[in-house]
């Protein structure tokens, strides 16, 4: 039974140490996208950590142990909740942190605590568990619409060593991306399988990142068992959020090691290029700039493979953002904050668009369905304009 | 005055120890609750592990992560922390009888560090408030002011308004042995002593936990190479 008064029951000892280790130096503010667009230090990492430490002290500190826990001001709790949900969980602060705090996982767990207290999630995020329960995806869309609008007429094996997971955001919100994925997989020619539209449910990431963990065990087990039934050895996915969650967190929610490995689609394609299973002949005389999704680069260290894929297209000139790879800047869509803090997300997205245009790129290459959806939205009404293309959408077009 | 200082001393020590115990209890309670934190891949080789530890030691003793993000602030922070440690070690002579050789050996360095420390603090303040004009937490401002004041009173006791250090030692050893002795005369010692007690009360917890998180961060960096890539 969890102590309702305690603020630490959702945290691991490592995370408690991390909270204690923050020196309040503020180095993490320099690359925080939310700071860039709001300039509001009261929602910065050191302030969030300071306030959460106050909560712990008030409930489990020396005074609280001796004389009983004090009441915590409701406004402070609400302000903290807003601050922890306004964050895009991009992890840039962790990258810059003087003491190495793993913020990409600390913030979701602090959100988890706020959910436990009935304070989080915020706005539309609260509808997600219900939507996932009823429809299998956080967008409340019908399973019938999951693959039908975008999946080309290609051969999907009933069983195979390899499976492809499209993911909800790719399937419903960034369809050119999911279409590009399957076209490229088809071109590589190694048989792959997919779950049916009813079986392929949410991977759990949106629930995890918004701190709503109740259904996660069930969801993860359901997917793992379904893939196990197809006899797969490798699960391919292009969505950085899904890949990150599957690689890092599926195991504890599943309750043991996964019976297959998870790989990002660019790893598979880069490998196919290396083995000569696929090659692009068509020349594409274009300057393109690739945006590293936070959950892919900082999250699981996929940095080189997307560049291998892009450089394999003859004639292409690959440009880099000033902040790229491990230091990439969030596109604004992360952490489900885009569902509530829409203006921040658009403003952050425009920073990426503007830099791409300033660097005179012809195309902005994205590799994440959430970025794809949000940056396209940020483009509307923006002074600077650029064509946005998903990496597999571009590669599939080059293969044709 | 001696009684007041003694009361403050025992109170500060109790709060400090109580804080430690309460943190330990929290960690104990959450032990084993490692949900949704990075899952370790295959164990790295002993060579890699040794490299990870060396890097973490570099981070701990040379603030390598700070050089990466802020090389202007780094010299101030590093000199401040080193001088602080040397000054603390120099003060160990008040708590130990007989004084161990290593502490005696460090005394000249401790004296120099005592003079350097306030300058390092001024450097940090200038970088943060005037050059960078960035976030500066109220807590850190308070802490730096406290250390600055303690350091100035310490310098004054050594130079202008000399305090009887033998009497100070008798007083402190008396506190440790629960046999209260008279505190050295003059308000400066009392001010210095109270500032240090305040510092004990507000001692930042990162002094104890940062080495672990730095090691953890290096291990995570190593793990990142293997989390989704082939061995
Ligand atoms: S995770 Fe990203 S958005 Fe959130 S506080 Fe850190 S840098 Fe800012
Ligand atoms: S950089 Fe790390 S230690 Fe410094 S304030 Fe940010 S979270 Fe805290």
Short mmCIF file of N, CA and C in Angstrom, two decimals, chain A residues 221-286:
data_model
loop_
_atom_site.label_atom_id
_atom_site.label_comp_id
_atom_site.label_asym_id
_atom_site.label_seq_id
_atom_site.Cartn_x
_atom_site.Cartn_y
_atom_site.Cartn_z
N UNK A 221 2.16 -6.16 -22.09
CA UNK A 221 2.06 -7.64 -22.17
C UNK A 221 1.24 -8.07 -23.39
N UNK A 222 0.18 -7.31 -23.66
CA UNK A 222 -0.69 -7.63 -24.79
C UNK A 222 0.10 -7.57 -26.10
N UNK A 223 0.88 -6.51 -26.26
CA UNK A 223 1.65 -6.37 -27.50
C UNK A 223 2.76 -7.41 -27.58
N UNK A 224 3.47 -7.58 -26.48
CA UNK A 224 4.60 -8.53 -26.50
C UNK A 224 4.07 -9.93 -26.84
N UNK A 225 2.96 -10.33 -26.22
CA UNK A 225 2.42 -11.67 -26.48
C UNK A 225 1.97 -11.79 -27.94
N UNK A 226 1.35 -10.74 -28.46
CA UNK A 226 0.89 -10.79 -29.85
C UNK A 226 2.08 -10.97 -30.79
N UNK A 227 3.16 -10.25 -30.55
CA UNK A 227 4.35 -10.39 -31.41
C UNK A 227 5.00 -11.76 -31.22
N UNK A 228 4.97 -12.21 -29.99
CA UNK A 228 5.53 -13.54 -29.70
C UNK A 228 4.79 -14.59 -30.52
N UNK A 229 3.46 -14.40 -30.61
CA UNK A 229 2.62 -15.32 -31.37
C UNK A 229 2.99 -15.34 -32.84
N UNK A 230 3.60 -14.28 -33.32
CA UNK A 230 4.00 -14.20 -34.73
C UNK A 230 5.43 -14.71 -34.91
N UNK A 231 6.02 -15.12 -33.83
CA UNK A 231 7.35 -15.73 -33.87
C UNK A 231 8.47 -14.77 -34.26
N UNK A 232 8.32 -13.51 -33.90
CA UNK A 232 9.31 -12.54 -34.37
C UNK A 232 10.60 -12.56 -33.55
N UNK A 233 11.68 -12.11 -34.20
CA UNK A 233 12.96 -11.96 -33.50
C UNK A 233 13.32 -10.48 -33.38
N UNK A 234 12.82 -9.69 -34.35
CA UNK A 234 13.14 -8.25 -34.35
C UNK A 234 11.86 -7.45 -34.57
N UNK A 235 11.66 -6.45 -33.70
CA UNK A 235 10.53 -5.56 -33.89
C UNK A 235 11.06 -4.22 -34.39
N UNK A 236 10.60 -3.82 -35.57
CA UNK A 236 11.05 -2.56 -36.15
C UNK A 236 10.00 -1.50 -35.93
N UNK A 237 10.48 -0.29 -35.68
CA UNK A 237 9.55 0.81 -35.48
C UNK A 237 10.27 2.09 -35.87
N UNK A 238 9.53 3.07 -36.35
CA UNK A 238 10.20 4.32 -36.73
C UNK A 238 9.92 5.45 -35.74
N UNK A 239 8.90 5.29 -34.93
CA UNK A 239 8.57 6.38 -34.00
C UNK A 239 9.58 6.40 -32.84
N UNK A 240 10.31 7.49 -32.67
CA UNK A 240 11.32 7.56 -31.61
C UNK A 240 10.75 7.35 -30.22
N UNK A 241 9.53 7.85 -30.00
CA UNK A 241 8.94 7.72 -28.66
C UNK A 241 8.65 6.25 -28.37
N UNK A 242 8.03 5.56 -29.35
CA UNK A 242 7.74 4.13 -29.16
C UNK A 242 9.05 3.37 -28.96
N UNK A 243 10.03 3.63 -29.85
CA UNK A 243 11.30 2.89 -29.78
C UNK A 243 11.96 3.10 -28.42
N UNK A 244 11.95 4.33 -27.98
CA UNK A 244 12.56 4.66 -26.69
C UNK A 244 11.87 3.91 -25.55
N UNK A 245 10.56 3.96 -25.56
CA UNK A 245 9.79 3.34 -24.49
C UNK A 245 9.92 1.82 -24.52
N UNK A 246 9.90 1.27 -25.76
CA UNK A 246 10.03 -0.18 -25.89
C UNK A 246 11.40 -0.64 -25.39
N UNK A 247 12.44 0.10 -25.76
CA UNK A 247 13.78 -0.33 -25.39
C UNK A 247 14.08 -0.13 -23.92
N UNK A 248 13.65 1.00 -23.40
CA UNK A 248 14.03 1.31 -22.02
C UNK A 248 13.02 0.80 -20.99
N UNK A 249 11.75 0.87 -21.31
CA UNK A 249 10.76 0.66 -20.25
C UNK A 249 9.82 -0.51 -20.42
N UNK A 250 9.77 -1.09 -21.61
CA UNK A 250 8.86 -2.23 -21.77
C UNK A 250 9.25 -3.36 -20.81
N UNK A 251 10.53 -3.56 -20.67
CA UNK A 251 11.00 -4.68 -19.84
C UNK A 251 10.42 -4.64 -18.42
N UNK A 252 10.56 -3.53 -17.68
CA UNK A 252 9.95 -3.56 -16.33
C UNK A 252 8.43 -3.71 -16.36
N UNK A 253 7.77 -3.14 -17.35
CA UNK A 253 6.30 -3.28 -17.38
C UNK A 253 5.88 -4.68 -17.85
N UNK A 254 6.73 -5.30 -18.66
CA UNK A 254 6.44 -6.67 -19.11
C UNK A 254 6.76 -7.65 -17.98
N UNK A 255 7.74 -7.29 -17.19
CA UNK A 255 8.10 -8.13 -16.06
C UNK A 255 9.26 -9.06 -16.35
N UNK A 256 10.06 -8.75 -17.35
CA UNK A 256 11.23 -9.58 -17.66
C UNK A 256 11.80 -9.19 -19.00
N UNK A 257 12.88 -9.87 -19.43
CA UNK A 257 13.47 -9.53 -20.73
C UNK A 257 12.48 -9.80 -21.87
N UNK A 258 12.53 -8.97 -22.89
CA UNK A 258 11.61 -9.14 -24.02
C UNK A 258 12.06 -10.34 -24.87
N UNK A 259 11.10 -11.07 -25.44
CA UNK A 259 11.49 -12.25 -26.24
C UNK A 259 11.95 -11.88 -27.66
N UNK A 260 12.15 -10.63 -27.94
CA UNK A 260 12.66 -10.18 -29.25
C UNK A 260 13.41 -8.89 -29.02
N UNK A 261 14.16 -8.45 -30.05
CA UNK A 261 14.87 -7.18 -29.90
C UNK A 261 14.10 -6.08 -30.62
N UNK A 262 14.31 -4.88 -30.16
CA UNK A 262 13.63 -3.73 -30.77
C UNK A 262 14.69 -2.94 -31.54
N UNK A 263 14.38 -2.57 -32.77
CA UNK A 263 15.34 -1.79 -33.56
C UNK A 263 14.62 -0.64 -34.25
N UNK A 264 15.34 0.46 -34.42
CA UNK A 264 14.78 1.59 -35.15
C UNK A 264 14.91 1.30 -36.64
N UNK A 265 13.96 1.79 -37.40
CA UNK A 265 13.93 1.47 -38.82
C UNK A 265 15.21 1.93 -39.55
N UNK A 266 15.78 3.04 -39.12
CA UNK A 266 17.00 3.51 -39.82
C UNK A 266 18.16 2.55 -39.59
N UNK A 267 18.15 1.83 -38.47
CA UNK A 267 19.21 0.84 -38.24
C UNK A 267 19.09 -0.27 -39.28
N UNK A 268 17.83 -0.68 -39.49
CA UNK A 268 17.56 -1.78 -40.42
C UNK A 268 17.92 -1.36 -41.85
N UNK A 269 17.54 -0.13 -42.19
CA UNK A 269 17.80 0.35 -43.56
C UNK A 269 19.31 0.57 -43.76
N UNK A 270 19.97 1.14 -42.77
CA UNK A 270 21.42 1.37 -42.89
C UNK A 270 22.12 0.03 -43.07
N UNK A 271 21.65 -0.98 -42.34
CA UNK A 271 22.23 -2.32 -42.45
C UNK A 271 21.98 -2.91 -43.84
N UNK A 272 20.75 -2.72 -44.34
CA UNK A 272 20.41 -3.22 -45.68
C UNK A 272 21.27 -2.53 -46.74
N UNK A 273 21.53 -1.25 -46.54
CA UNK A 273 22.40 -0.52 -47.49
C UNK A 273 23.81 -1.11 -47.44
N UNK A 274 24.27 -1.38 -46.23
CA UNK A 274 25.62 -1.94 -46.05
C UNK A 274 25.75 -3.31 -46.68
N UNK A 275 24.66 -4.09 -46.61
CA UNK A 275 24.71 -5.45 -47.16
C UNK A 275 24.36 -5.47 -48.64
N UNK A 276 24.10 -4.30 -49.19
CA UNK A 276 23.78 -4.21 -50.62
C UNK A 276 22.40 -4.73 -50.97
N UNK A 277 21.51 -4.83 -49.99
CA UNK A 277 20.15 -5.32 -50.26
C UNK A 277 19.29 -4.24 -50.91
N UNK A 278 19.80 -3.04 -50.81
CA UNK A 278 19.04 -1.92 -51.36
C UNK A 278 20.04 -0.83 -51.75
N UNK A 279 19.71 -0.07 -52.80
CA UNK A 279 20.58 1.04 -53.19
C UNK A 279 19.74 2.07 -53.91
N UNK A 280 20.07 3.32 -53.72
CA UNK A 280 19.32 4.39 -54.39
C UNK A 280 20.09 4.79 -55.64
N UNK A 281 19.43 4.76 -56.76
CA UNK A 281 20.10 5.12 -58.01
C UNK A 281 19.74 6.55 -58.42
N UNK A 282 18.50 6.91 -58.06
CA UNK A 282 18.00 8.21 -58.49
C UNK A 282 18.76 9.34 -57.79
N UNK A 283 19.16 10.35 -58.57
CA UNK A 283 19.88 11.47 -57.97
C UNK A 283 18.88 12.49 -57.43
N UNK A 284 19.21 13.06 -56.30
CA UNK A 284 18.33 14.06 -55.70
C UNK A 284 19.19 15.28 -55.37
N UNK A 285 19.21 16.24 -56.25
CA UNK A 285 20.10 17.40 -56.05
C UNK A 285 19.42 18.37 -55.09
N UNK A 286 19.56 18.09 -53.80
CA UNK A 286 18.87 18.93 -52.82
C UNK A 286 19.72 19.13 -51.58
#
